[in-house]
Coordinates of C-alpha atoms in Angstrom, one line a residue:
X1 CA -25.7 1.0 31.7
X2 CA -28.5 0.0 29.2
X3 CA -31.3 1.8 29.1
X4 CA -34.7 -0.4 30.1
X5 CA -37.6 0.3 27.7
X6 CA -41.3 0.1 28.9
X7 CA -41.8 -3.7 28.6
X8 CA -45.1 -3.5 26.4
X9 CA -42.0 -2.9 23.9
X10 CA -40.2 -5.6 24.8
X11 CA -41.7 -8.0 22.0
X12 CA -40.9 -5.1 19.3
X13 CA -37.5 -6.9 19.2
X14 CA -38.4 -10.3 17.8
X15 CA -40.7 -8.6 15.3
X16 CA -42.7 -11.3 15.7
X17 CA -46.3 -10.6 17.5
X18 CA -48.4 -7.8 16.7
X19 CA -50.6 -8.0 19.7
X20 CA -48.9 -7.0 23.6
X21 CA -49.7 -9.2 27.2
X22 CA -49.4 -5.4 29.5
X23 CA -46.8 -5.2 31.7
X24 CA -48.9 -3.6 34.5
X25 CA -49.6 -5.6 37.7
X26 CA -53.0 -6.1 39.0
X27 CA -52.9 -4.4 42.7
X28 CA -53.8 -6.6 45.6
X29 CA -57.8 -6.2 46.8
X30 CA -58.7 -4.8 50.2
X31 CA -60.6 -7.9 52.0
X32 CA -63.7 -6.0 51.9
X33 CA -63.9 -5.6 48.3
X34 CA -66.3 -8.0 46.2
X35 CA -64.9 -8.6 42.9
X36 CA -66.5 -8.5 40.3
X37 CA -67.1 -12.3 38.1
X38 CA -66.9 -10.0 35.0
X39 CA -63.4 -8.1 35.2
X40 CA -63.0 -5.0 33.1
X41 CA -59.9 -5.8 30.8
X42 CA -56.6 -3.9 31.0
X43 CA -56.4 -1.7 27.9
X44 CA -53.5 -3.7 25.6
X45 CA -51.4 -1.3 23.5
X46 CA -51.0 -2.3 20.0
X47 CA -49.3 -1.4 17.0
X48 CA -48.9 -1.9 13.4
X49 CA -46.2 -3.7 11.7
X50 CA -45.2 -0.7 10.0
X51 CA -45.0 0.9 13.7
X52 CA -42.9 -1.9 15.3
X53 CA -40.7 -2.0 12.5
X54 CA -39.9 1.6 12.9
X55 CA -39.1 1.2 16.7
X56 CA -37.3 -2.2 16.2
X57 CA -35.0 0.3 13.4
X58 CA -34.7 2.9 16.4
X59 CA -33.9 0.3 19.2
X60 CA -31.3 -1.3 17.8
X61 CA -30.2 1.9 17.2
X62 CA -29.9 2.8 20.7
X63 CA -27.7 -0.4 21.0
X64 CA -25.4 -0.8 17.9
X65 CA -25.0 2.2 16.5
X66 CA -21.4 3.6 16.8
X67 CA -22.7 7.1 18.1
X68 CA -25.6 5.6 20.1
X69 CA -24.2 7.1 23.4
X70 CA -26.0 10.4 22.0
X71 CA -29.3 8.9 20.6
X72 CA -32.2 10.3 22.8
X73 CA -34.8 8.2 24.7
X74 CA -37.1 6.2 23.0
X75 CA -39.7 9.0 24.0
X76 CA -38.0 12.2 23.1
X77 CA -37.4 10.3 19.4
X78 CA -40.6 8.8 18.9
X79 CA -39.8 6.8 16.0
X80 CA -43.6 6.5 15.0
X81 CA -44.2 9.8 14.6
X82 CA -42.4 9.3 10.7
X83 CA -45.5 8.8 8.7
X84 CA -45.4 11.5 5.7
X85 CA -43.6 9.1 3.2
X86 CA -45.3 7.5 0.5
X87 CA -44.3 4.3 1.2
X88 CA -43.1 2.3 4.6
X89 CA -39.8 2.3 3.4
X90 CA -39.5 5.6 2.5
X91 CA -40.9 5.7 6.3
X92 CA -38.2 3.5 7.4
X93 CA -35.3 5.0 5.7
X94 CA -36.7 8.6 7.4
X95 CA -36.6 7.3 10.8
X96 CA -33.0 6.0 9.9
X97 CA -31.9 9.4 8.0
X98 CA -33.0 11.1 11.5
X99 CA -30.6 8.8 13.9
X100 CA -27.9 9.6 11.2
X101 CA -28.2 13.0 11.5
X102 CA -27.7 13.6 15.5
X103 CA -24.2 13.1 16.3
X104 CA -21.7 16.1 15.2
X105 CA -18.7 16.2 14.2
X106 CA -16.6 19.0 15.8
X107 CA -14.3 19.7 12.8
X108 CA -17.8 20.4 10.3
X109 CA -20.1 21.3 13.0
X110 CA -22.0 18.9 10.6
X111 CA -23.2 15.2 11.2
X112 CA -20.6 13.0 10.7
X113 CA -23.7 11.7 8.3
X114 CA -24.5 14.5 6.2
X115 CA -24.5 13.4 2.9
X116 CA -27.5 15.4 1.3
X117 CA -31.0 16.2 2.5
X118 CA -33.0 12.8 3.5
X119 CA -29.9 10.9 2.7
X120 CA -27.5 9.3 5.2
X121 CA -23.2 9.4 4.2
X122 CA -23.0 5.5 5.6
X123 CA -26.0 4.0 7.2
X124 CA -28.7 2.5 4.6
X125 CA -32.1 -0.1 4.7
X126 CA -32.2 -2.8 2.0
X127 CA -35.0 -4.5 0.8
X128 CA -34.3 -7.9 0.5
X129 CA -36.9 -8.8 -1.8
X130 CA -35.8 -6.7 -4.5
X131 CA -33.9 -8.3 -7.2
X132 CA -31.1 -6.3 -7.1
X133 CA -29.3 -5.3 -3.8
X134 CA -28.8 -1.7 -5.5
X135 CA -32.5 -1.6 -6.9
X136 CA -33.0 1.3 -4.6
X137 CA -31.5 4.0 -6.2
X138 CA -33.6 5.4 -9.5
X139 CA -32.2 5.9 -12.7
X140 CA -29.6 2.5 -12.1
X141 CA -27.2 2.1 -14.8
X142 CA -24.6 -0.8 -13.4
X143 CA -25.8 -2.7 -10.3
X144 CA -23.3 -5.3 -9.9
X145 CA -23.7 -6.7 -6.2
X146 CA -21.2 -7.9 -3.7
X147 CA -21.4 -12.1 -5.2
X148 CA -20.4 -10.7 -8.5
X149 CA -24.1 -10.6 -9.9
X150 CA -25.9 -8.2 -12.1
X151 CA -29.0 -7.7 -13.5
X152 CA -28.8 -4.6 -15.9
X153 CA -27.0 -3.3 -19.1
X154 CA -23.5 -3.0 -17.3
X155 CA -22.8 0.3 -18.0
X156 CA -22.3 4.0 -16.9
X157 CA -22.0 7.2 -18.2
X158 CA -20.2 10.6 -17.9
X159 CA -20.7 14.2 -19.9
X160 CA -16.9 15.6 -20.7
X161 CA -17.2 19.1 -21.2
X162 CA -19.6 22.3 -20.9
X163 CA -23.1 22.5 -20.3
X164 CA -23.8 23.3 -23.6
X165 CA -20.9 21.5 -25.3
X166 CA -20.3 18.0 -24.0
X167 CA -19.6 14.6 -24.9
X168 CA -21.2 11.3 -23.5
X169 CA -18.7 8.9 -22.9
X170 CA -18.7 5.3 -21.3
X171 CA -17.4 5.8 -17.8
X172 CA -16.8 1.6 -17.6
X173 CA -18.5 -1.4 -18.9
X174 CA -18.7 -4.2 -16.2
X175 CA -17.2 -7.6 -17.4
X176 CA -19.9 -10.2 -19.0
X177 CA -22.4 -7.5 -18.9
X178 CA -24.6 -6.6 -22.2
X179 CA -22.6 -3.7 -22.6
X180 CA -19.7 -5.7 -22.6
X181 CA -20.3 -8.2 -24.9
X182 CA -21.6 -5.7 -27.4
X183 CA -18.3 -4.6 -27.0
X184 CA -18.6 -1.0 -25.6
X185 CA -15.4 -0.1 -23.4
X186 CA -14.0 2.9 -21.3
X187 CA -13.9 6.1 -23.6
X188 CA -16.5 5.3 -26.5
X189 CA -18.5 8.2 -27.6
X190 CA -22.4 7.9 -27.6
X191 CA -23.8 10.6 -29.2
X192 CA -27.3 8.7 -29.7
X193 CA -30.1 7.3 -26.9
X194 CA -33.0 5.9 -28.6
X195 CA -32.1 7.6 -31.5
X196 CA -31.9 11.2 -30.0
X197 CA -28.9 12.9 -30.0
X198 CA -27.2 14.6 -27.2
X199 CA -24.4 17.0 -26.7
X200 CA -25.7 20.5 -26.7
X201 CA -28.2 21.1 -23.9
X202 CA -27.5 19.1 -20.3
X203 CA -29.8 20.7 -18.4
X204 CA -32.3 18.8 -20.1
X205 CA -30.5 16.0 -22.0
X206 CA -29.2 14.3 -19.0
X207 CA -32.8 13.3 -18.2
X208 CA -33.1 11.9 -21.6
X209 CA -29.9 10.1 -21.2
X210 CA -31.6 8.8 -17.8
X211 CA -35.3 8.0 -19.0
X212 CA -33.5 5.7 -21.7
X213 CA -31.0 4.0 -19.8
X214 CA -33.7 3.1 -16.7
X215 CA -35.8 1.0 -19.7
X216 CA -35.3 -2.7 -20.2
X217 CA -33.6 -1.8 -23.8
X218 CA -31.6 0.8 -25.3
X219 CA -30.4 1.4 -28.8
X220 CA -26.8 3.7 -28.6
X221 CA -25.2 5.2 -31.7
X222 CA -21.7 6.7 -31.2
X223 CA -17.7 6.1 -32.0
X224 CA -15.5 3.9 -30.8
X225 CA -12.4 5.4 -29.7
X226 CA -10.1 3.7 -32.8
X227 CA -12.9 5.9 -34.9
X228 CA -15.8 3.1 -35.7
X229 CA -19.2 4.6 -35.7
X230 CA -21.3 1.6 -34.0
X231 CA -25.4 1.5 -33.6
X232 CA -25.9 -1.5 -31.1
X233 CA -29.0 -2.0 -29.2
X234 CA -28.5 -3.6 -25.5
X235 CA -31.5 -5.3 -23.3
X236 CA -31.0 -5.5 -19.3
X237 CA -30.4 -9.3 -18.8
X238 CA -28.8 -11.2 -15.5
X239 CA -25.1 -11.9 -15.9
X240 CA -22.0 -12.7 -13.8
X241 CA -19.0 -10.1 -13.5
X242 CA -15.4 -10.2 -12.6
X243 CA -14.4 -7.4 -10.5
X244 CA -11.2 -6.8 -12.5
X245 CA -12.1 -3.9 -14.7
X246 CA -8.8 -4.5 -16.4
X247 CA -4.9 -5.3 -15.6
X248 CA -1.8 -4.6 -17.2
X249 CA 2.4 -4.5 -16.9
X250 CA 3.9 -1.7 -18.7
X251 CA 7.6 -0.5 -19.0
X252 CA 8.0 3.3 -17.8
X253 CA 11.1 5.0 -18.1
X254 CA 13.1 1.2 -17.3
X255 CA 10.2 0.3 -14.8
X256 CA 7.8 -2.4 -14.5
X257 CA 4.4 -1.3 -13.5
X258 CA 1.5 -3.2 -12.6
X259 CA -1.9 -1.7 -13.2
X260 CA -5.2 -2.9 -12.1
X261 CA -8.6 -1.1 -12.2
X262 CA -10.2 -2.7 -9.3
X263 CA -14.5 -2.5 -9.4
X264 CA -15.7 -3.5 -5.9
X265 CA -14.2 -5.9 -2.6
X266 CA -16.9 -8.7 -4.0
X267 CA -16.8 -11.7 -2.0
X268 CA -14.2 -14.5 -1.9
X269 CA -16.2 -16.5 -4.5
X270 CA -15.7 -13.5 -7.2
X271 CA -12.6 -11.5 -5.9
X272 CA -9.8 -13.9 -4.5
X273 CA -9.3 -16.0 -7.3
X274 CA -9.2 -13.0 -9.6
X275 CA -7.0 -10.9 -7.9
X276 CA -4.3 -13.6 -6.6
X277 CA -4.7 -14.0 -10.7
X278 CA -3.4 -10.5 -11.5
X279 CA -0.5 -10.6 -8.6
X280 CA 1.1 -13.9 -10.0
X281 CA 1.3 -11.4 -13.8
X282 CA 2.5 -8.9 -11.6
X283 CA 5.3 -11.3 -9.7
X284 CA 6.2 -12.8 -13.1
X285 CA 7.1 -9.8 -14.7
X286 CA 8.9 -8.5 -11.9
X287 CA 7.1 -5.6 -11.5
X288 CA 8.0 -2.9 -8.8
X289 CA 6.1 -0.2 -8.6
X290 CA 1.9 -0.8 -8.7
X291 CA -0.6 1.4 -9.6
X292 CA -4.1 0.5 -8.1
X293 CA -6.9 2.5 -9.9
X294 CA -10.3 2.2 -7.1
X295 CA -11.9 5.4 -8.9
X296 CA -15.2 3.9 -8.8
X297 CA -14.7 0.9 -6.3
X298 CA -17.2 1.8 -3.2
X299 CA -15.9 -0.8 -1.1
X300 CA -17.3 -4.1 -0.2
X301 CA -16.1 -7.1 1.6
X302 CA -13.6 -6.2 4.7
X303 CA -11.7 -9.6 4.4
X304 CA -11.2 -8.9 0.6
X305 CA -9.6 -5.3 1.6
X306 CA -7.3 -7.2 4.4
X307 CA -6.6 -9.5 1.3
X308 CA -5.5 -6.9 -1.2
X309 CA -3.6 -5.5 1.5
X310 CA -1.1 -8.6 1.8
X311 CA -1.3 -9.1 -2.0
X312 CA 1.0 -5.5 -2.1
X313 CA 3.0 -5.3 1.1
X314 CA 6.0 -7.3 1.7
X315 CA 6.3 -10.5 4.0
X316 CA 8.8 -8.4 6.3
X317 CA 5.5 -6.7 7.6
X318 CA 4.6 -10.4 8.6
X319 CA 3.2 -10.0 12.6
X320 CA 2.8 -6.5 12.4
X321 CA -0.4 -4.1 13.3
X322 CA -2.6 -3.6 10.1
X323 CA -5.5 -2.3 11.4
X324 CA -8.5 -2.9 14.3
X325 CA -12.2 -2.1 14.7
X326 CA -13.8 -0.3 17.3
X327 CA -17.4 -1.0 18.2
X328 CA -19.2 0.6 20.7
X329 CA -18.6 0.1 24.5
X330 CA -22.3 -1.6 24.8
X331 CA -21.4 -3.9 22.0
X332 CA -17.8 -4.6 23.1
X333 CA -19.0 -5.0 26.8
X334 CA -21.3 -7.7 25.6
X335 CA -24.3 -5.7 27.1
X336 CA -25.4 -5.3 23.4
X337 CA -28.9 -8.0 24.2
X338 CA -30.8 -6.6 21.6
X339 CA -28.7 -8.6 19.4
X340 CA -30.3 -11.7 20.9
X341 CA -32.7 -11.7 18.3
X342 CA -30.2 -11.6 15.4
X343 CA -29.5 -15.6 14.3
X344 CA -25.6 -16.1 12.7
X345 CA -25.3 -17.3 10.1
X346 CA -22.2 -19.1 8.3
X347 CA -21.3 -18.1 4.8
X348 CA -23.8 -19.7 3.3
X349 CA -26.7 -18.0 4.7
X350 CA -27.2 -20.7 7.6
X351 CA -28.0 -20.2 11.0
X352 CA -25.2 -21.2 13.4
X353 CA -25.0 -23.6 16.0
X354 CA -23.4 -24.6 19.2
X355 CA -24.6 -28.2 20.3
X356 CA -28.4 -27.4 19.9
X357 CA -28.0 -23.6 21.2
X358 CA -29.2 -20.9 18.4
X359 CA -26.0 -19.0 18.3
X360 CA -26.6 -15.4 17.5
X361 CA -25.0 -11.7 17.4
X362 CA -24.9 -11.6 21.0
X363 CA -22.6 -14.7 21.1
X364 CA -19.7 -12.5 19.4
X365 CA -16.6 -11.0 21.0
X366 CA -16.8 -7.2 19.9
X367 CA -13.8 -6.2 21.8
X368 CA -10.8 -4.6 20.2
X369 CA -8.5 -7.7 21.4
X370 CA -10.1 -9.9 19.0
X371 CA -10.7 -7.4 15.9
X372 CA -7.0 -6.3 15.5
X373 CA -5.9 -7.9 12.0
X374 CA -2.2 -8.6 11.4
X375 CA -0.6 -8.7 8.2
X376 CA 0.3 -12.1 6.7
X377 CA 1.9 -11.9 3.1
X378 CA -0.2 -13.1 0.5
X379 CA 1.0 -14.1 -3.0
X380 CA 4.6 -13.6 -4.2
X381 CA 5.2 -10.1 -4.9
X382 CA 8.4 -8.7 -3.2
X383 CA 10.0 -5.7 -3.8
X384 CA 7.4 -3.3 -4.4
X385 CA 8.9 0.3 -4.4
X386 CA 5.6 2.0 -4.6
X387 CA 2.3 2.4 -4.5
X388 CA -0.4 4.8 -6.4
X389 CA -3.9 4.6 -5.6
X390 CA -6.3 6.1 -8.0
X391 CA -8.8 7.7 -6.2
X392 CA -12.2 9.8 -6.9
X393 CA -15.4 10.5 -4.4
X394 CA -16.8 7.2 -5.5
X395 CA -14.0 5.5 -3.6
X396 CA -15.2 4.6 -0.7
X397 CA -14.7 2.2 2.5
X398 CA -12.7 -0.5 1.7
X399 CA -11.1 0.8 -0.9
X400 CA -10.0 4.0 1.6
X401 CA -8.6 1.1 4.1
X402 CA -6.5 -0.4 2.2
X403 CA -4.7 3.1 1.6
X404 CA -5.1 3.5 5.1
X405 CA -3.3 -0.2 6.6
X406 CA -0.9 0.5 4.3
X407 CA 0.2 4.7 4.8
X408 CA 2.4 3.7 8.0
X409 CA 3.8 1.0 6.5
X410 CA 4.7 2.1 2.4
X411 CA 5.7 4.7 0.1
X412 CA 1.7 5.8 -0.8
X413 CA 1.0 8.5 -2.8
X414 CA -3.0 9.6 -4.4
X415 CA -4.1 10.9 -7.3
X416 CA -7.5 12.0 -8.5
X417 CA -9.8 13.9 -6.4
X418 CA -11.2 13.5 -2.8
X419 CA -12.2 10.1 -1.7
X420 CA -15.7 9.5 -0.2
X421 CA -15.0 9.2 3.5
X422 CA -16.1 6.1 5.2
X423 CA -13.9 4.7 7.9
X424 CA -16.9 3.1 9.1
X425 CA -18.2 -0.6 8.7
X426 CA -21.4 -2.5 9.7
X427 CA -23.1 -5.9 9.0
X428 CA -26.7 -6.3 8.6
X429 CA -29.7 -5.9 11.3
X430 CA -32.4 -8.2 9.9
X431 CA -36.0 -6.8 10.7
X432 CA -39.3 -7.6 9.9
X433 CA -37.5 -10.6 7.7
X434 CA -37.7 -8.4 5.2
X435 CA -35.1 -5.1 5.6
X436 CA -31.3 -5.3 6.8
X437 CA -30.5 -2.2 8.1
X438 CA -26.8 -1.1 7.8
X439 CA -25.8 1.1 10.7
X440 CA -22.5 2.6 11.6
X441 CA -20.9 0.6 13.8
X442 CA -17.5 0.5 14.3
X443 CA -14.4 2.6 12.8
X444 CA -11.0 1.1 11.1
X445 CA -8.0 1.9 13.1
X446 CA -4.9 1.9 11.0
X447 CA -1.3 0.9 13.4
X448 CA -0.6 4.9 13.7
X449 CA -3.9 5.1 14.8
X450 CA -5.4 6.8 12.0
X451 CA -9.2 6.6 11.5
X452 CA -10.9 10.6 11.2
X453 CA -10.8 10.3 7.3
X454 CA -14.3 11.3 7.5
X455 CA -14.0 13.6 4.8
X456 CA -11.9 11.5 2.9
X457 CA -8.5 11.5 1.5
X458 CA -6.8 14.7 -0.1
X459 CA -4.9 13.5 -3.3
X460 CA -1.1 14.3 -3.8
X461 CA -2.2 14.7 -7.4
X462 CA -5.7 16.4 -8.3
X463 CA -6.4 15.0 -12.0
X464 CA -10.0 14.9 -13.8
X465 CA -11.6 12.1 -14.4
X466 CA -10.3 11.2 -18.3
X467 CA -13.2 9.5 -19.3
X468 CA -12.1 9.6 -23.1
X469 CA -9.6 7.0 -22.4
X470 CA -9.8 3.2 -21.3
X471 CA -8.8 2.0 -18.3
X472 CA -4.4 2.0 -18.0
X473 CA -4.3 3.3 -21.1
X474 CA -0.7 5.6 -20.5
X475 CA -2.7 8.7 -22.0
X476 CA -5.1 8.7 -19.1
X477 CA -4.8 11.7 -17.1
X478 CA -4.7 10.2 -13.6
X479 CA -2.6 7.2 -15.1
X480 CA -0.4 9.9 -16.6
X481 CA 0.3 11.3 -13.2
X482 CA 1.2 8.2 -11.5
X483 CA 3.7 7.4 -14.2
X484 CA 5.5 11.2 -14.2
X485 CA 5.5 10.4 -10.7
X486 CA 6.9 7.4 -11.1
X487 CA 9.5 8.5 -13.4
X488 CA 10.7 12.0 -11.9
X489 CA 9.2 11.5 -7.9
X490 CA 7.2 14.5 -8.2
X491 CA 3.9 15.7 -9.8
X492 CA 4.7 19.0 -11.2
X493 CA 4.7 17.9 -14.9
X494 CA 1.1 17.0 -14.8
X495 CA -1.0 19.9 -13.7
X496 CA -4.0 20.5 -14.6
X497 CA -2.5 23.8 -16.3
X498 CA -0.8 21.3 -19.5
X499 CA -3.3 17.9 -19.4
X500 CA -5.6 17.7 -22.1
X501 CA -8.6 16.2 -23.2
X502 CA -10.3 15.4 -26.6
X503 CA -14.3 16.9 -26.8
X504 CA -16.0 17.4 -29.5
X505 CA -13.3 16.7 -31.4
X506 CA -10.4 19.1 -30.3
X507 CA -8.1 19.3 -28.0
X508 CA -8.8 21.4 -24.8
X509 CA -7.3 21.6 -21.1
X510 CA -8.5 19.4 -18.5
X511 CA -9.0 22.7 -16.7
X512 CA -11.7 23.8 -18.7
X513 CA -14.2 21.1 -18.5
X514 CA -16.4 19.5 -16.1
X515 CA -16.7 15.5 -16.0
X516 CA -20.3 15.1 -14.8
X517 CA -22.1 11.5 -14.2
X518 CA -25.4 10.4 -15.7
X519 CA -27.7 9.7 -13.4
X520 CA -26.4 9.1 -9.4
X521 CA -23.7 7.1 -8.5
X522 CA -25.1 3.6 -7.9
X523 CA -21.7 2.1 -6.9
X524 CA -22.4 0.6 -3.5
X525 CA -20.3 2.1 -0.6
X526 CA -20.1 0.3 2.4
X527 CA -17.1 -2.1 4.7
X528 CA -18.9 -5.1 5.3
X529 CA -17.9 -7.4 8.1
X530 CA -18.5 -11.3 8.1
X531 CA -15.0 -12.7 10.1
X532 CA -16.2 -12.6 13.9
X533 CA -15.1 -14.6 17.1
X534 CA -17.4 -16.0 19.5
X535 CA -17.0 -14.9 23.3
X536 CA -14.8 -17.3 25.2

């Protein structure tokens, strides 16, 4: 049953007026009573914008979110009590952070959100006016978005080794980016930021690291990995990227291999082209076995996961379960009518239409019966024997459902370290026409009926991240693992125990070191939903 608000917060959901018309009745006069040719007006509640957006956040909540059954009344939360921030976003994201952190999950006796303190695992607020749908996160180093766009240097960092003996290595240079066309790659040493070198302190020369890379220019001294010293100096610019990181066939012990390092789901636009690309190599050449490195792919798009998906299995899976989403019961009842106030939109950013009716989120069927997803063979790739994902915890959302739609179905085996943990997807809540907030709401369903990865997926393989080679280079530790696996169907040969890694010049166990990012994560991590049918 939905809970019915106090009317004077009815117009809070349009985000429209600032000013109320009271709910409250005049009572009927006795006969005797004169009244008055001057009434005394009813008080009128009234807010700020900053106020009704933080309810509007909260009430939509209590209708969309996946876990909403245990959200408390709008009372007992009191979303406009959240004014110690700095800024109304900071605001906003508090009142947000606070929803996320009420439902518990049994197995953690944690939120099924706990991420960090004032940060949310899955649910997020955008501002859509910033340049950059990642701007959000300090310190940015690659902030490609889900069209393919970015508007930085294109590239990221990681410290190999110990706290007071490390190297800085590039972690990945995004395709088209500054970075790239200066010609850093995957595994170049920079031992210079602006002239200062690093490599003996990180306690305090991470920040320098971060100071110089969140500038609009950089100058980076360091070695390639074939042993050039370079000094190159790289200024933030716009750019368009491919999200193919790199792809390659290689022969292992009489087997063909297809690799591909695999950067986000982008949209169609970026990602189908490209990847249908990289399967026709792959069918060409015959290849067998596949190797899918998503180390530092957060997700994305979920029609470009269900796309990958039928790029690797085989057409005899044609018809069969691949996966569903669950909404909540309010949203697959229909009863979701906050929703009302959400226009669709088409791909292109229009709003929808049925004759001259406004169609909107309401109009959409949320129930299970029309979100299950069937697999339909895509490409021409038969034969495929099996398949390695590459995982670490940036791998996120719809990079874990592909390796979940395809567990019940394929010989799957993981290497790396623990995945992220998202088997939760959303699309955007538009408010104030300026913030899309991105609430949980719904899971992904694989056909055994799999979906409580919440704390991710265990590897078969734990490897470190190599960061001192390029991307399917053989040498690569996690690469290295697939292929032993590959080549002897077990992982024994590659322990931690023997791998090794180059830093500062020698050669020292994998075991011994730490791989540590500069600056946070800005990969964006997230299962976005666009595909939806109307109610009948």
């Amino acid at each position: 049953m939905i809970k019915r608000y106090p009317c004077y917060l009815a117009y809070i959901f349009l985000m429209l007026p600032i000013f109320f018309i009271s709910c409250k009745k005049e009572p009927k006069l006795a006969p005797s009573v004169v009244v008055s040719p001057a009434p005394i007006p009813v008080p009128v509640p009234t807010a700020t914008s900053s106020e009704l957006t933080k309810d509007s956040i909260f009430l939509y909540a209590k209708e969309v979110y996946y876990w909403n059954d245990d959200l408390p009344s709008y009372e007992t939360f009191n979303p406009r009590k959240y004014t110690s921030g700095a800024t109304d976003l900071s605001n906003y994201n508090q009142v947000l952070f606070n929803i996320s952190q009420i439902k518990i999950n049994p197995l953690t006796s944690k939120p099924f959100e706990f991420l960090t303190a004032g940060s949310s695992k899955y649910s997020y607020i955008k501002d859509k006016t910033t340049k950059n749908p990642t701007a959000y996160i300090p310190h940015q180093q690659s902030s490609v978005d889900l069209e393919g766009n970015g508007n930085d240097m294109g590239l990221s960092f990681s410290a190999i080794g110990t706290t007071s003996s490390f190297d800085v290595r590039v972690k990945y240079s995004s395709p088209g980016s500054p970075a790239d066309k200066a010609g850093l790659e995957r595994g170049d040493l920079v031992s210079k930021f602006n002239n200062t070198t690093v490599g003996t302190n990180f306690d305090t020369e991470s920040s320098v690291i971060e100071n110089a890379i969140a500038g609009n220019t950089v100058v980076l001294g360091g070695k390639k990995k074939d042993g050039t010293l370079f000094s190159i100096t790289l200024t933030k610019s716009l750019y368009k990227s491919s999200p193919i990181y790199k792809d390659t066939v290689i022969t292992s012990s009489g087997k063909k291999v297809g690799y591909l390092a695999y950067a986000r789901f982008s949209n169609h636009a970026n990602s189908e082209a490209a990847l249908n690309q990289v399967f026709s190599k792959f069918a060409a050449a015959n290849v067998t076995e596949l190797v899918i490195d998503l180390r530092y792919n957060g997700g994305g798009y979920v029609s470009l996961a269900e796309h990958l998906t039928n790029l690797i299995a085989p057409s005899s899976l044609n018809g069969k379960l691949m996966f569903k989403e669950k909404f909540n019961e309010l949203m697959q009842s229909g009863k979701a009518t906050i929703l009302k106030n959400q226009p669709l939109l088409d791909g292109n950013g229009k709003v929808r239409f049925s004759g001259s009716r406004m169609l909107t989120y309401l109009d959409i069927d949320y129930s299970e019966a029309e979100n299950t997803f069937k697999f339909q063979k895509e490409g021409t790739l038969e034969g495929v024997q099996n398949v390695i994902f590459i995982i670490t915890r940036s791998s996120a959302s719809a990079s874990e459902l592909v390796i979940n739609n395809l567990k019940p179905h394929m010989n799957v085996k993981l290497v790396g370290q623990t995945s992220y943990g998202k088997p939760i997807g959303f699309f955007p809540i538009t408010v104030e026409n300026r913030y899309d907030v991105y609430y949980s709401m719904f899971t992904s369903i694989n056909s055994n009926g799999q979906t409580d990865y919440f704390a991710g997926f265990t590897p078969d393989a734990l490897t470190k991240d190599d960061v001192t080679q390029g991307f399917g280079d053989p040498k690569e530790l996690s690469f290295a693992a697939a292929l032993a696996y590959l080549t002897k169907g077990s992982f024994t040969a590659t322990t931690a125990s023997v791998a090794k890694v180059s830093v500062k010049g020698a050669s020292v166990s994998s075991s011994s070191v730490q791989v540590r990012d500069i600056a946070e994560d800005n990969s964006f991590k997230g299962m976005v939903e666009t595909r939806f049918k109307l109610r009948k």
